[in-house]
Structure formats: C-alpha cells, structure tokens
Coordinates of C-alpha atoms and ligand atoms in Angstrom, one line a residue:
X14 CA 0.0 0.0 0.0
X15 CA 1.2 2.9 -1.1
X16 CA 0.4 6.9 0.4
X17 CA 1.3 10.3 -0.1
X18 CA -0.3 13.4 0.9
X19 CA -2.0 15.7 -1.9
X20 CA -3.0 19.5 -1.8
X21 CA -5.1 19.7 -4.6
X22 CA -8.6 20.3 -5.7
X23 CA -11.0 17.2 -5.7
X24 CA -12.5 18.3 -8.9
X25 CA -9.5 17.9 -11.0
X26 CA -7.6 14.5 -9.6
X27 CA -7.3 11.5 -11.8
X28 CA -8.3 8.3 -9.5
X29 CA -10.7 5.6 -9.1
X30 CA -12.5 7.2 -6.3
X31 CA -12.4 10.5 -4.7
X32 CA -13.6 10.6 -0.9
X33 CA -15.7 13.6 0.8
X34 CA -17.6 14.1 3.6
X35 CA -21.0 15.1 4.3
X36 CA -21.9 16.7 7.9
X37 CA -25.3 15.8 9.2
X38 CA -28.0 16.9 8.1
X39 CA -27.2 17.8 4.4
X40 CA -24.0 19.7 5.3
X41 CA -21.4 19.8 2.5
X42 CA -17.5 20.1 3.9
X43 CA -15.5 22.4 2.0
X44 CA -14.2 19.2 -0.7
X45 CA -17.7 18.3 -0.9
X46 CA -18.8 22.1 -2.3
X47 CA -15.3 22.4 -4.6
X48 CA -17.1 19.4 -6.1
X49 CA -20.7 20.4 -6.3
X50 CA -19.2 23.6 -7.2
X51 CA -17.2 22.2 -10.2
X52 CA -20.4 19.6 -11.4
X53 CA -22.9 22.6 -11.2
X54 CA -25.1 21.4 -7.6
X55 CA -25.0 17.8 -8.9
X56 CA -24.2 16.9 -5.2
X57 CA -26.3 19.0 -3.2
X58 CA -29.3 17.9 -5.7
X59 CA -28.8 14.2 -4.6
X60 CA -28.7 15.3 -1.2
X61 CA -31.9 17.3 -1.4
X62 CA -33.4 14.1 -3.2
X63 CA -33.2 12.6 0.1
X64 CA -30.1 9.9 -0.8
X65 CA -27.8 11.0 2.1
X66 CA -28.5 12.6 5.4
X67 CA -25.1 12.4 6.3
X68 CA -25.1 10.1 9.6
X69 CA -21.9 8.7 10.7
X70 CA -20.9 5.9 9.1
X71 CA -23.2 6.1 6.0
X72 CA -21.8 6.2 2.2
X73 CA -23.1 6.8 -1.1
X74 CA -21.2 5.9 -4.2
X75 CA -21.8 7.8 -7.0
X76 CA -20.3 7.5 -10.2
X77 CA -19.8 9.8 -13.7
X78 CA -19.9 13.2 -11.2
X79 CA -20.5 15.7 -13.8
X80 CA -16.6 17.8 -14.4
X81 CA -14.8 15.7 -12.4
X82 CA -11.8 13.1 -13.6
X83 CA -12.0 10.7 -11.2
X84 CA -14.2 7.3 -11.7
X85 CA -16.2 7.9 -8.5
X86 CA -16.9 9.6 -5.8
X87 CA -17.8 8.3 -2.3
X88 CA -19.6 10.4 -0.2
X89 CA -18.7 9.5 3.3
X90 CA -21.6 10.7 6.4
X91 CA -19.7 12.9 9.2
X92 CA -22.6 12.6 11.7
X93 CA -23.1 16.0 13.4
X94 CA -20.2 18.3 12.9
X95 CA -20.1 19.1 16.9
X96 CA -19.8 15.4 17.8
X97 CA -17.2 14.7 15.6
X98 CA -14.1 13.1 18.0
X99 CA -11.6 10.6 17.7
X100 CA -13.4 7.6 18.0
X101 CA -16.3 8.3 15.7
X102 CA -13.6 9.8 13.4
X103 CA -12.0 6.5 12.9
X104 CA -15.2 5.0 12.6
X105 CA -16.1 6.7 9.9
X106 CA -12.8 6.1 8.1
X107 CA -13.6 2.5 8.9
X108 CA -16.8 2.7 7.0
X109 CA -15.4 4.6 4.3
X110 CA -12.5 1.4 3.6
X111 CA -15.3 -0.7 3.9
X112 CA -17.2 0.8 1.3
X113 CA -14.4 1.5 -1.1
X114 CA -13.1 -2.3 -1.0
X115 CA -16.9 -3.1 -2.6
X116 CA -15.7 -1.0 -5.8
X117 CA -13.0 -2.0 -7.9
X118 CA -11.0 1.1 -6.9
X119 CA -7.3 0.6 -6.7
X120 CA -5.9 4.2 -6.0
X121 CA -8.2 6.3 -3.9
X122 CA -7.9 10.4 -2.8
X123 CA -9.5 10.9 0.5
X124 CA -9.6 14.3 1.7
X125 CA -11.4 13.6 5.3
X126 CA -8.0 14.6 6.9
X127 CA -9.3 18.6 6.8
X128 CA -12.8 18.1 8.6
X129 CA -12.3 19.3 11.9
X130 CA -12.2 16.2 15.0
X131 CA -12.7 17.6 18.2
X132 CA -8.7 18.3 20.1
X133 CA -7.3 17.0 17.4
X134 CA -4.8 18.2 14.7
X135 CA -4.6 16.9 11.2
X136 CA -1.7 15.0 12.0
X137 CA -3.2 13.0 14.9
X138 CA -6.0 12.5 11.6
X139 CA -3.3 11.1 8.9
X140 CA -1.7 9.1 11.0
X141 CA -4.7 7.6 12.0
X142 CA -6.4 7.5 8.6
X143 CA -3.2 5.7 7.7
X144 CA -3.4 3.1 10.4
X145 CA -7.5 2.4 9.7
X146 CA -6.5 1.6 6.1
X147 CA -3.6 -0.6 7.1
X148 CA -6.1 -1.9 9.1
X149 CA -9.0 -2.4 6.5
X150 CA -6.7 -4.9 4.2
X151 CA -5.1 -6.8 6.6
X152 CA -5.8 -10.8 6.7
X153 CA -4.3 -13.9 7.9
X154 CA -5.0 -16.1 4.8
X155 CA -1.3 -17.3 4.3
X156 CA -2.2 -21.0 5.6
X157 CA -5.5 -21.7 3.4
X158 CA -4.9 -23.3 0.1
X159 CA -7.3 -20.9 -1.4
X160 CA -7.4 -17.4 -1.2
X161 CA -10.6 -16.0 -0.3
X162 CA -12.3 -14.0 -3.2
X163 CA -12.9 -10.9 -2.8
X164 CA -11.8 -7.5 -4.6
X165 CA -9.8 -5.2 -2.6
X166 CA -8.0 -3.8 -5.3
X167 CA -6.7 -1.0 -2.9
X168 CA -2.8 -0.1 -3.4
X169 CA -2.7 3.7 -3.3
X170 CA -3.9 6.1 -1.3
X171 CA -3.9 9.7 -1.3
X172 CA -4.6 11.9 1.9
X173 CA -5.3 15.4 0.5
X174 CA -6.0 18.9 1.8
X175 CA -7.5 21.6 0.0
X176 CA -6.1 23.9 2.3
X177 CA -2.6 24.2 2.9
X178 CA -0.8 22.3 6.3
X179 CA 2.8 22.0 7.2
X180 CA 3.6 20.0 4.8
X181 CA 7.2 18.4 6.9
X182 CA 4.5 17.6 10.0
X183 CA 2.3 15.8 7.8
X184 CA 4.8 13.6 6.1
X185 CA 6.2 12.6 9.7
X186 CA 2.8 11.9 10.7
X187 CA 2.2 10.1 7.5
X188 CA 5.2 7.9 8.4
X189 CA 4.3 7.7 12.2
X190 CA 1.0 6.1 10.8
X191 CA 2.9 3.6 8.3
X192 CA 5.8 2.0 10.6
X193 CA 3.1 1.7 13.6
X194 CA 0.4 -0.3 11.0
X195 CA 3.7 -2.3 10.0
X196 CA 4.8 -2.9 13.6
X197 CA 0.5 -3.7 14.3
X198 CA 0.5 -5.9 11.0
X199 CA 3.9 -8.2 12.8
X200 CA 2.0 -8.6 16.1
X201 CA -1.2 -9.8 14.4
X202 CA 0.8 -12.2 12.1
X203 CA 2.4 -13.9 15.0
X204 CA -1.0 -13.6 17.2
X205 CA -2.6 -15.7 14.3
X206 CA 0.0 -18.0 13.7
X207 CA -0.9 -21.5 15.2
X208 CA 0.8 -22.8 17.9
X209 CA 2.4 -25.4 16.1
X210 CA 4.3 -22.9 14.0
X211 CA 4.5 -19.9 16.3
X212 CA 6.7 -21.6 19.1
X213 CA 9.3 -20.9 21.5
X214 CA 11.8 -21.2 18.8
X215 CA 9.9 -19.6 16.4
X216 CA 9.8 -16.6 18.1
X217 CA 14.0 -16.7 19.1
X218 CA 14.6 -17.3 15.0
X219 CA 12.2 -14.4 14.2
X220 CA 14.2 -12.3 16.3
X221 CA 17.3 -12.8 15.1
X222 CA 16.3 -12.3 11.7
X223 CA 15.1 -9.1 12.5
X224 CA 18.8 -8.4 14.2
X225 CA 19.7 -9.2 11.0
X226 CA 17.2 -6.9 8.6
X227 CA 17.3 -3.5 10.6
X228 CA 20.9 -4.3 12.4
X229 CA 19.8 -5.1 15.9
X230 CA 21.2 -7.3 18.9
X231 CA 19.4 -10.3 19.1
X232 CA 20.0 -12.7 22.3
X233 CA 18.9 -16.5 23.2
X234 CA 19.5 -17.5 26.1
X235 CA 18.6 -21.2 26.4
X236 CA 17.6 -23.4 29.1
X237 CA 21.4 -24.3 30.2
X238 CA 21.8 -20.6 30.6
X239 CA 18.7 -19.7 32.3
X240 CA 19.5 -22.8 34.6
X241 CA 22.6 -20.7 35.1
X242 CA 20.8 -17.9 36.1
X243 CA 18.5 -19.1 38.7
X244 CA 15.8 -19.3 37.0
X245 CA 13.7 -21.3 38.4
X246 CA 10.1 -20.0 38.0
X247 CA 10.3 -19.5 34.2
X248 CA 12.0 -22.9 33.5
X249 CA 9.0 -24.7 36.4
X250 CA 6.9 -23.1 33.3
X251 CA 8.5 -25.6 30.5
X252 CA 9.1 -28.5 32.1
X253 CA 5.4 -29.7 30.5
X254 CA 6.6 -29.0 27.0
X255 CA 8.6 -30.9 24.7
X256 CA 9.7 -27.7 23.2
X257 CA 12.3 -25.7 24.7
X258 CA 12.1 -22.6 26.1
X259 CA 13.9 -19.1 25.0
X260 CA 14.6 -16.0 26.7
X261 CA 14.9 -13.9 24.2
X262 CA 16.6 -10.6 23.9
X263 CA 16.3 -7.7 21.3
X264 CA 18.2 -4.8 21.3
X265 CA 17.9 -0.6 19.8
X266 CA 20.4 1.2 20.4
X267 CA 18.4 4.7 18.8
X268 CA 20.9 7.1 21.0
X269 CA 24.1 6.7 22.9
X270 CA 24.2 3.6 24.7
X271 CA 25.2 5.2 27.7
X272 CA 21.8 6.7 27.8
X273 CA 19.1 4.3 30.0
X274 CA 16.7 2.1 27.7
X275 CA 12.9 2.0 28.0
X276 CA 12.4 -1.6 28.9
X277 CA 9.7 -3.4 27.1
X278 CA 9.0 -7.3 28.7
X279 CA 6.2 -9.2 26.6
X280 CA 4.9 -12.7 28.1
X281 CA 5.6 -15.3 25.4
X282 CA 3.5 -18.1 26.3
X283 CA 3.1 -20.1 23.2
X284 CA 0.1 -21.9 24.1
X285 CA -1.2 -22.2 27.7
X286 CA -3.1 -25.4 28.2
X287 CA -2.8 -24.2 31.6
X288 CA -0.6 -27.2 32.9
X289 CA -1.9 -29.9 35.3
X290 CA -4.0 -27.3 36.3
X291 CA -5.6 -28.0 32.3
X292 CA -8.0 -25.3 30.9
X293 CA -11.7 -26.2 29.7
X294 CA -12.0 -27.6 25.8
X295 CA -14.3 -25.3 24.9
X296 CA -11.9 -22.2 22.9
X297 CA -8.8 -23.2 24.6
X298 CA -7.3 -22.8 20.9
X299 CA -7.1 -19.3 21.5
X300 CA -4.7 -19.5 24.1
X301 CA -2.2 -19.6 21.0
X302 CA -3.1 -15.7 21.9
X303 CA -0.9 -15.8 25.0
X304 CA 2.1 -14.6 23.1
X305 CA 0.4 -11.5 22.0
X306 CA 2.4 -9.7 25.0
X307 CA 5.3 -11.2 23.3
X308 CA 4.2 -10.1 19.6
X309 CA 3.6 -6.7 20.3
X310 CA 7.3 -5.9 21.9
X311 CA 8.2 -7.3 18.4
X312 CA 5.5 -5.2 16.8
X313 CA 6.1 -1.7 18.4
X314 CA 10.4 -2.4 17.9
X315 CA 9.7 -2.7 14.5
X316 CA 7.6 0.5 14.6
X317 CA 10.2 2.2 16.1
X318 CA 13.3 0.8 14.0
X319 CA 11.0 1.9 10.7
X320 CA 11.0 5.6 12.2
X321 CA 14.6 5.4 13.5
X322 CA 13.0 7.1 16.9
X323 CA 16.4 8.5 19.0
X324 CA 15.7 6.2 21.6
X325 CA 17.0 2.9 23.6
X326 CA 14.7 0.5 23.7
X327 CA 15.7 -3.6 25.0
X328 CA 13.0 -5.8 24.0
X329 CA 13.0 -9.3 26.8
X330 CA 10.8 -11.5 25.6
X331 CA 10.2 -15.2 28.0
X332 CA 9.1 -17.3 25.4
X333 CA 7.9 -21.1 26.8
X334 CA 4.3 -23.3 25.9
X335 CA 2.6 -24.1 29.3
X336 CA 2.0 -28.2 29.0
X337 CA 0.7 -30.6 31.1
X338 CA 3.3 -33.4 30.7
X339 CA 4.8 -36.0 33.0
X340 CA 7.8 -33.9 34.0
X341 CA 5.3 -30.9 34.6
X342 CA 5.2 -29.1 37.5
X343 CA 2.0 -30.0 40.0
X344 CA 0.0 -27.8 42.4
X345 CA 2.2 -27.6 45.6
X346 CA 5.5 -27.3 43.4
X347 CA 8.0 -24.5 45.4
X348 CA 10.4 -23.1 43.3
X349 CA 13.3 -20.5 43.1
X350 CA 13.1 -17.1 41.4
X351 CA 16.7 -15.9 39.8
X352 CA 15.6 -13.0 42.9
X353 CA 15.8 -15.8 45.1
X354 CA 12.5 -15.5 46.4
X355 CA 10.9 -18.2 46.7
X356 CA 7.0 -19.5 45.0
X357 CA 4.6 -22.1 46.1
X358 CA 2.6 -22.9 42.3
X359 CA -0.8 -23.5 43.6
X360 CA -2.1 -23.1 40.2
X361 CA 0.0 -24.0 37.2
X362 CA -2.4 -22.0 35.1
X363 CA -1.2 -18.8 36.7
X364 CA 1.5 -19.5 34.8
X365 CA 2.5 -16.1 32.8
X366 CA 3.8 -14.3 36.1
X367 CA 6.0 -17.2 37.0
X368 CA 7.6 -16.7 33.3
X369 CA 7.3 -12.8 33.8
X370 CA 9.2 -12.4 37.1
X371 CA 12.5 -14.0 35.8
X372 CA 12.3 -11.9 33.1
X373 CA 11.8 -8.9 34.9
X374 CA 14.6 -9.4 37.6
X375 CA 17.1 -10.1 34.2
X376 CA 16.0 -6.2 33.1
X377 CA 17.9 -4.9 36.3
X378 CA 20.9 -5.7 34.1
X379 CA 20.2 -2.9 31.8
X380 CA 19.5 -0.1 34.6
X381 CA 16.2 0.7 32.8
X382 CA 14.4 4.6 32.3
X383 CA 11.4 2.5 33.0
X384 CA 10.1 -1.4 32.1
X385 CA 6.4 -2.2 30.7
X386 CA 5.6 -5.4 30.8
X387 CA 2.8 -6.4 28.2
X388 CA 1.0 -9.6 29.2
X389 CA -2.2 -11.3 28.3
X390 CA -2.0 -12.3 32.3
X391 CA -5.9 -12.6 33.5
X392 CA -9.2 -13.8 32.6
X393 CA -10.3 -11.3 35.7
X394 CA -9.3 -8.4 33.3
X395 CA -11.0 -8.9 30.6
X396 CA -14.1 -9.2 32.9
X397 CA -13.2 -6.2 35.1
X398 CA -12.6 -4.2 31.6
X399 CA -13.9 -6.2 28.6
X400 CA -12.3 -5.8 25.4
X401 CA -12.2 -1.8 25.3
X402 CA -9.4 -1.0 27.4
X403 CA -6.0 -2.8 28.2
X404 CA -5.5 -3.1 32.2
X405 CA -2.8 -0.6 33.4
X406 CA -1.1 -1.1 36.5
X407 CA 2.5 0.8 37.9
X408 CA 4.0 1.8 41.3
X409 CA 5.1 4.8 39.4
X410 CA 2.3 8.1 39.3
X411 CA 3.8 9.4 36.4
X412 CA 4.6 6.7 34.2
X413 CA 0.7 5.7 35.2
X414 CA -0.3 9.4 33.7
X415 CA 2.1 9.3 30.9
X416 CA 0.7 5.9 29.4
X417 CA -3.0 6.7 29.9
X418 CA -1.8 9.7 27.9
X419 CA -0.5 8.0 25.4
X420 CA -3.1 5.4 25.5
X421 CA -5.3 8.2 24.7
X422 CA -3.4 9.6 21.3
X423 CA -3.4 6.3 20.3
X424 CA -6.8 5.6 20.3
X425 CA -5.7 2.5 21.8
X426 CA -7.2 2.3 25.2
X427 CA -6.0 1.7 28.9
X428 CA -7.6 1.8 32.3
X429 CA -5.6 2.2 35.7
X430 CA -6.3 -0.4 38.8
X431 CA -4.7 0.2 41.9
X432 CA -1.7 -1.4 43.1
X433 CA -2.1 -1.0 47.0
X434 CA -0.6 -3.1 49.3
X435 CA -3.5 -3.9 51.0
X436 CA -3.6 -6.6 48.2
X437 CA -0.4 -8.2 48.9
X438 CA -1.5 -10.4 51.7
X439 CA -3.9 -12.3 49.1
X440 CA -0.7 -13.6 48.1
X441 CA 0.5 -15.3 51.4
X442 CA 2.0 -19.1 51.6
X443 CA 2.4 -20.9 54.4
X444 CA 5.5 -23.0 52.7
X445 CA 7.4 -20.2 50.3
X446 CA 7.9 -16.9 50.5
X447 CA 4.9 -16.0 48.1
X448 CA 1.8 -18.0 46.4
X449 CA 1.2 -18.0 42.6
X450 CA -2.5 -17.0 42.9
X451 CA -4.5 -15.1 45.2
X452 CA -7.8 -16.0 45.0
X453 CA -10.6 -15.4 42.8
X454 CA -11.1 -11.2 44.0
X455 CA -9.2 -8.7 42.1
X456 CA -7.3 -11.1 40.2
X457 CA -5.8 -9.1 38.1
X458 CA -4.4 -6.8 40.8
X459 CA -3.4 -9.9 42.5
X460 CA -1.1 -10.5 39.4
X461 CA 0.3 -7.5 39.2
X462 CA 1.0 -7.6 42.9
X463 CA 3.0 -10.6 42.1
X464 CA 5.2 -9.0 39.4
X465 CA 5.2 -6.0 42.2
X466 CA 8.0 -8.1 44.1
X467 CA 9.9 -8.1 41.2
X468 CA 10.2 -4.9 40.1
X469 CA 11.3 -3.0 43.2
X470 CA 15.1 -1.6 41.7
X471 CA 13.1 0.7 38.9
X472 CA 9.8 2.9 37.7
X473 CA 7.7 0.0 36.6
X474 CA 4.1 -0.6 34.7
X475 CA 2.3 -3.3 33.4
X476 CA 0.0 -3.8 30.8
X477 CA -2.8 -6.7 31.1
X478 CA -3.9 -7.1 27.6
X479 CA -5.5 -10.0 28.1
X480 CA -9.3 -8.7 26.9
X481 CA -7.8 -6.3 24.0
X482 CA -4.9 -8.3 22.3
X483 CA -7.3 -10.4 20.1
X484 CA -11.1 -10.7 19.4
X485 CA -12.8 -14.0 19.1
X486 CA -16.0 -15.2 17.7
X487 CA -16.6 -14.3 13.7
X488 CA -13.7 -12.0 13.4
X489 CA -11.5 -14.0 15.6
X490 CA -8.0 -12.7 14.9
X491 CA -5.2 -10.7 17.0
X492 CA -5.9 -6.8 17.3
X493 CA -2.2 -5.6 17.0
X494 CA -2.9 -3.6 20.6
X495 CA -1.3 -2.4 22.7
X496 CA 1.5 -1.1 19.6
X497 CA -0.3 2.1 18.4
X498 CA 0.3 2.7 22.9
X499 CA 3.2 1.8 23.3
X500 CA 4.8 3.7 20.0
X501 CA 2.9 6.9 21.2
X502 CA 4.8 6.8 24.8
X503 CA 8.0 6.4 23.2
X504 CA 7.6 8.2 20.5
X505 CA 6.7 11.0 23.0
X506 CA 9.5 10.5 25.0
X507 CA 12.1 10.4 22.2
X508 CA 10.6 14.0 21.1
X509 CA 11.1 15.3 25.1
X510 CA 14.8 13.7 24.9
X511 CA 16.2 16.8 22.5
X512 CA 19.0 15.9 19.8
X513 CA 20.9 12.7 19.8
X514 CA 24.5 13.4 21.9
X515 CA 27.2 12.6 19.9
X516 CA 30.0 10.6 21.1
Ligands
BES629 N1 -3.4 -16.7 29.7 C1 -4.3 -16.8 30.8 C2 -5.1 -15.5 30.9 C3 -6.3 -15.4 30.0 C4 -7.4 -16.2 30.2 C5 -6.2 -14.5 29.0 C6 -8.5 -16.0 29.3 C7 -7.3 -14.3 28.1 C8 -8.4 -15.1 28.3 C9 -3.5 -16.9 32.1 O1 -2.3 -17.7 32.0 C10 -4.3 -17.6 33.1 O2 -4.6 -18.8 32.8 N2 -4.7 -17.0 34.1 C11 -5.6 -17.5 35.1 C12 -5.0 -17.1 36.5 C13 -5.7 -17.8 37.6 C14 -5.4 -19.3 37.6 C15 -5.2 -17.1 38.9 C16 -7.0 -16.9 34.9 O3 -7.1 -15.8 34.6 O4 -7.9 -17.7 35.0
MN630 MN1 -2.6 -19.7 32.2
ZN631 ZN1 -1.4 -17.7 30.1

C-alpha cells in the first residue's frame, strides 16, 4: 500500500475514487462544495433528493460526477459536525475502507483529513487515517490453500488537503501512521499464527532475523543458561513441554548507549493449556493468543526501527508453551526465582507471572528509564474491563499518567487499577515466600502484585492485555494492541529527549 499526501482540488484529480464528507444533516465540507461547485449542484441535488443525510458511518457511491476526472466519488456521512471526535472519526474512516473495497478502486484520494475532529490536529488524523487503512486490508490467509475471493483492489492512497498544512508535520505523521500499522501488521501475524508454527523457537529465530534486517542485537539465552541464572520460576513453566524454552533478547540502540533504555517485557507463552491445572475444551485454541504480549514488543520495535526514533529501547521476551506433561510441575511445586524468592505454584495456570518475574529481575541488568511489561496475564481483566481497554497497573504516578496519555493519542485504550498493598496479603503461603495466585477477588491486581515483588530496583508498569490483544467469535483474529500505545509513549519520549548526543 502505497500513500502520499496531496494538496489539490478534488474536482480535478485523476483516480478511481475520490472521498468527501457530508456533515449531518445535508451539510457539505469544504471538498464536498469544490465538487458540487465544479459539477454545477450535482451533489447537493442528490442530497436534497433525500439519498444522504449524512449520519456517521453512511456512504453513497456515486459514479460519472459531472466535471470531475476521477471514476467515483464516495460520499462518506460525518454525523453531526459538533460530535465529531476521535473515536467516531476513525469509525467513519472504517466505513469509508469498507465501502471502497466493494468497488473496484485501486488508488483512492480521501480528503477527510481537513474536517475538523474535536482536540485533534490533522496530524493526529493522517496518522490515524493511515493506520485504519492498514487496518482495513489486513488478513491472515497465508495457511489456506485458497485465497478468499474478494476484490480489494486497494494499493494507493492519497490523503489530501485543499487547504494548505505544514507539509514536513504531515509527512512525519504520514510515516508515524505507516511504521506503527507495519509494527501492528507483525503482532497480528504472529498472534494468528498457530501454535504449532509460532513456538518458542519460532519466536527466538524471528528475532534474530530481525537483528539481522534492521541491524539489531538479538540474544537467546537457552535453558542451560537460564539454569545458570537461577531461573527457576520461568524454566518450572517448561518442564510440560517438549519444546524448549527461549529467553529472548532484542536490542535498539536509537541514541548513545550510555543513555538508559525504556524496557519493554512481553509474556511469550506459546500456548497455555494451563498445565496440570488444564484449561476447559471449549476455545482453549485461543490460548495460541498468549504470546500476543510477546508479539507486540516485536510489533512496536519494528515501529520504532522503521522511524529510526532516537531512543534505547531492549525488548526481553520469555518465550515457553505451558504443557501438562509427565515432567510438569504439580500444584504444591516450590520453586526459586533468579531473585531468590521463593514461590509455592498453587495453580500451574497462573502461569505467565511465573515466566514474567525472571524476566523482569534479568532487566535490572540494563538499569532501565522505566520497564512495561505487556502480558495477556488474566481472565479477571478482561471481565473487570472487557475488550475496550487494556489493564494498566504501575507503582510509578507518572509513568501511570504518561501511558493513559498515550493510550489516549493512540486511540488504543487503557484503564488504571490500583496497586495497594492492602492486596499483597492475598498472596501469602504458608510454605514459600509467596503463592502464585490469590484468589478469585481482584485477580488481576493480584497478578500485578505478584510482578510487584519483582520490580522494586526501577519505575515499573504493566499492561494486562488479556481482553484487548485479540477478538474471538466471527472475526476471531489478534488486534495488534497495545502497539499504536506503546509507540505513542516512546515516540513522545524520544521527542522530550532533545537531539541525539554525539559521542
Ligand atoms: N493466559 C491466561 C489468561 C487469559 C485467560 C487470557 C483468558 C485471556 C483469556 C493466564 O495464563 C491464566 O490462565 N490466568 C488464570 C489465572 C488464575 C489461575 C489465577 C486466569 O485468569 O484464570
Ligand atoms: Mn494460564
Ligand atoms: Zn497464560
């Protein structure tokens, strides 16, 4: 797919389909007059026949617009011009994609960019215009002998302007838009991949070949080395499996290595059968999702490397399947963290912090600005938030403030739970120094009270994407979230960091 940004009148462009909009109720937007303007009222006239009223969402296609060049021209219903904001913005964009793949259009000029979304500038409206039409040809068809039919002709798309923008800020945007689809299109693909493709080593090969494409540091530290290491919890994780688990690093150096890097830690649970402690049949094949944490640290590296962002960022990604096999571990299992506390598993399904904590004590090492961890950790999240917002949790205030920030921008939404301590005690064994699980209340506070005792030596948060990372039912496929969040907060950051220091 191919864009560019245009600042021309709609009247005269050569393309298969030229997009305006239409306010509610009969409104036309300043593209939508140059062209009834230029076809002498032809627009306004079907508009006045009663065709359009201009609610969000609708379309009309109309073709051989009287003076125009272009093969067709979609109009594309605003709603009212006063409740126009982000979210019904990119709906709208949505429905627009939608409607355009039913033609046969293959370069399209869209000039919805200019109509005014509440707080928000026309680059927040490119980049996310770019993003929704990533968004709208994206599919996971690679395994099926047979491609679906369907037209999709899409490959180029032109944003345009009839007004005149700075024209530097909209081609960053434009680019801010591309590399974070192309980091959201790499977590999807390895979210859909099935878990006997997407494994363990999988994962470790894919990031070395990265290393390899944009000049990276890829790591893999095996088993023998983890054993090394102390780590105890995450290797209890694999002892199920037949395949062997990775701890895998990836490294950007964006800036002067001396500077601290931003941290990202992404659970890479292959599959989670959920142990001895097995999961139900029914739709347990979408716990080949529990990498997604994994697959978006992939994901929003690539969307960074694309932009070459002046930033360090170390990507640590614990990468096991969750098995019930002979050597497994059992309920009552006590194991060793490489922090030496100790864990009594009372539930071998509560298996992602076990992997998480290891991995998490190893980013001391790197004297982090701050670690996320991204984690599709509880089933209690997705019922405390559904699958609108991503569970944020942090024992930092303004890393917490920062994120939802961010989370905002993106369109890619979180929600804060506390972290108090009066939580903790959920967590007490009487045989270790902590239990795996702490009861069925607040469950996904108990979790992140868990990885709590782990990140003590720096400004910490976690992300419990667990309700947001994938959808299921009809459109069952991965999401690409949190990557449009988590490329906002460092892309903000980078921008507050000032010019690269030279060494
Ligand atoms: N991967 C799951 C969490 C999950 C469940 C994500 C359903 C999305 C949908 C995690 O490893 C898990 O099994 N968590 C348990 C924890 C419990 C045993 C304390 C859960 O949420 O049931
Ligand atoms: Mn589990
Ligand atoms: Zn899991």
């Amino acid at each position: 797919m191919k864009f560019s940004i245009k600042n021309e009148n709609p009247g005269k462009q050569r393309s298969d389909c030229v997009v305006v909009g239409i306010f509610e109720t009969r409104v036309l937007t300043k593209a939508a007059k140059t062209l009834d303007k230029n076809a002498n009222g032809y627009i306004s006239g079907i508009l006045n026949n009663g065709d359009m009223e201009g609610k969000a969402g609708s379309t009309l296609l109309l073709h051989n617009v009287p003076n125009t060049i272009c093969r067709r021209v979609l109009l594309v219903g605003l709603g009212k011009k006063s409740e126009l904001r982000d979210r019904e913005y990119r709906n709208v964009v949505q429905a627009a994609f939608k409607a355009i793949h039913k033609t046969g259009a293959s370069d399209v000029i869209l000039f919805l960019t200019e109509d005014p979304v509440k707080n928000r500038e026309i680059t927040w409206k490119i980049s996310h215009t770019v993003i929704m039409a990533m968004e709208s040809v994206y599919r996971s068809d690679q395994l099926k002998s047979k491609h679906e039919d369907d037209k999709r002709h899409l490959r180029k798309i032109a944003l345009s302007m009839t007004s005149r923008a700075d024209s530097a800020v909209c081609e960053k945007a434009l680019q801010w838009g591309i590399a974070t689809a192309h980091g959201m299109n790499l977590t999807k693909d390895l979210g859909n991949l099935p878990p006997n493709v997407c494994t363990p080593t999988y994962l470790a090969e894919l990031a070395k070949n990265m290393a390899k494409t944009y000049k990276l540091k890829a790591t893999v530290l095996e088993q023998k080395d983890m054993e090394k290491l102390g780590m105890g919890s995450l290797l209890s994780v694999a002892r199920g499996s037949s395949q062997p688990a990775k701890l895998i690093i990836l490294e950007y150096w964006g800036r002067n290595k001396k500077e601290k890097p931003f941290v990202l830690v992404g659970k890479g649970v292959t599959f989670d059968t959920g142990g001895i402690s097995l999961k139900p049949a029914a739709e347990m094949d979408e716990m080949k999702y529990d990498m997604c944490g994994a697959a978006s640290v992939f994901g929003t590296i690539t969307a960074i490397v694309q932009m070459r962002l002046p930033i360090n960022v170390v990507g640590i990604i614990p990468a096991t399947e969750n098995m019930p096999g002979g050597n497994a571990t059992k309920p009552g299992d006590i194991v060793t963290s490489m922090s030496g506390q100790t864990i009594e598993i009372l539930n071998t399904d509560a298996e992602g912090r076990l992997i998480l904590c290891d991995a998490l004590t190893y980013a001391e090492r790197y004297e982090p600005e701050v670690v996320i961890d991204i984690a599709t950790l509880t089933g209690a999240c997705v019922i405390a938030l559904g699958h609108i917002a991503s569970g944020l949790l942090s024992n930092d205030e303004e890393l917490a403030m920062e994120l939802l920030k961010a989370s905002e921008q993106a369109a890619d939404r979180a929600w804060r739970l506390p972290l108090w301590d009066d939580y903790q005690e959920q967590l007490r064994s009487n045989f270790a120094d902590m239990a795996n699980i702490g009861g069925r209340a607040a469950g996904t506070i108990t979790a992140s009270c868990f990885l709590s005792r782990f990140t003590k030596k720096y400004r910490w948060a976690h992300l419990d994407i667990a309700g947001t990372a994938w959808e299921s039912g009809k459109k069952k496929g991965a999401t690409g979230r949190p990557v449009p969040l988590l490329t906002q907060f460092l892309t903000t950051r980078a921008a507050k960091k000032g010019p690269i220091i030279k060494t």
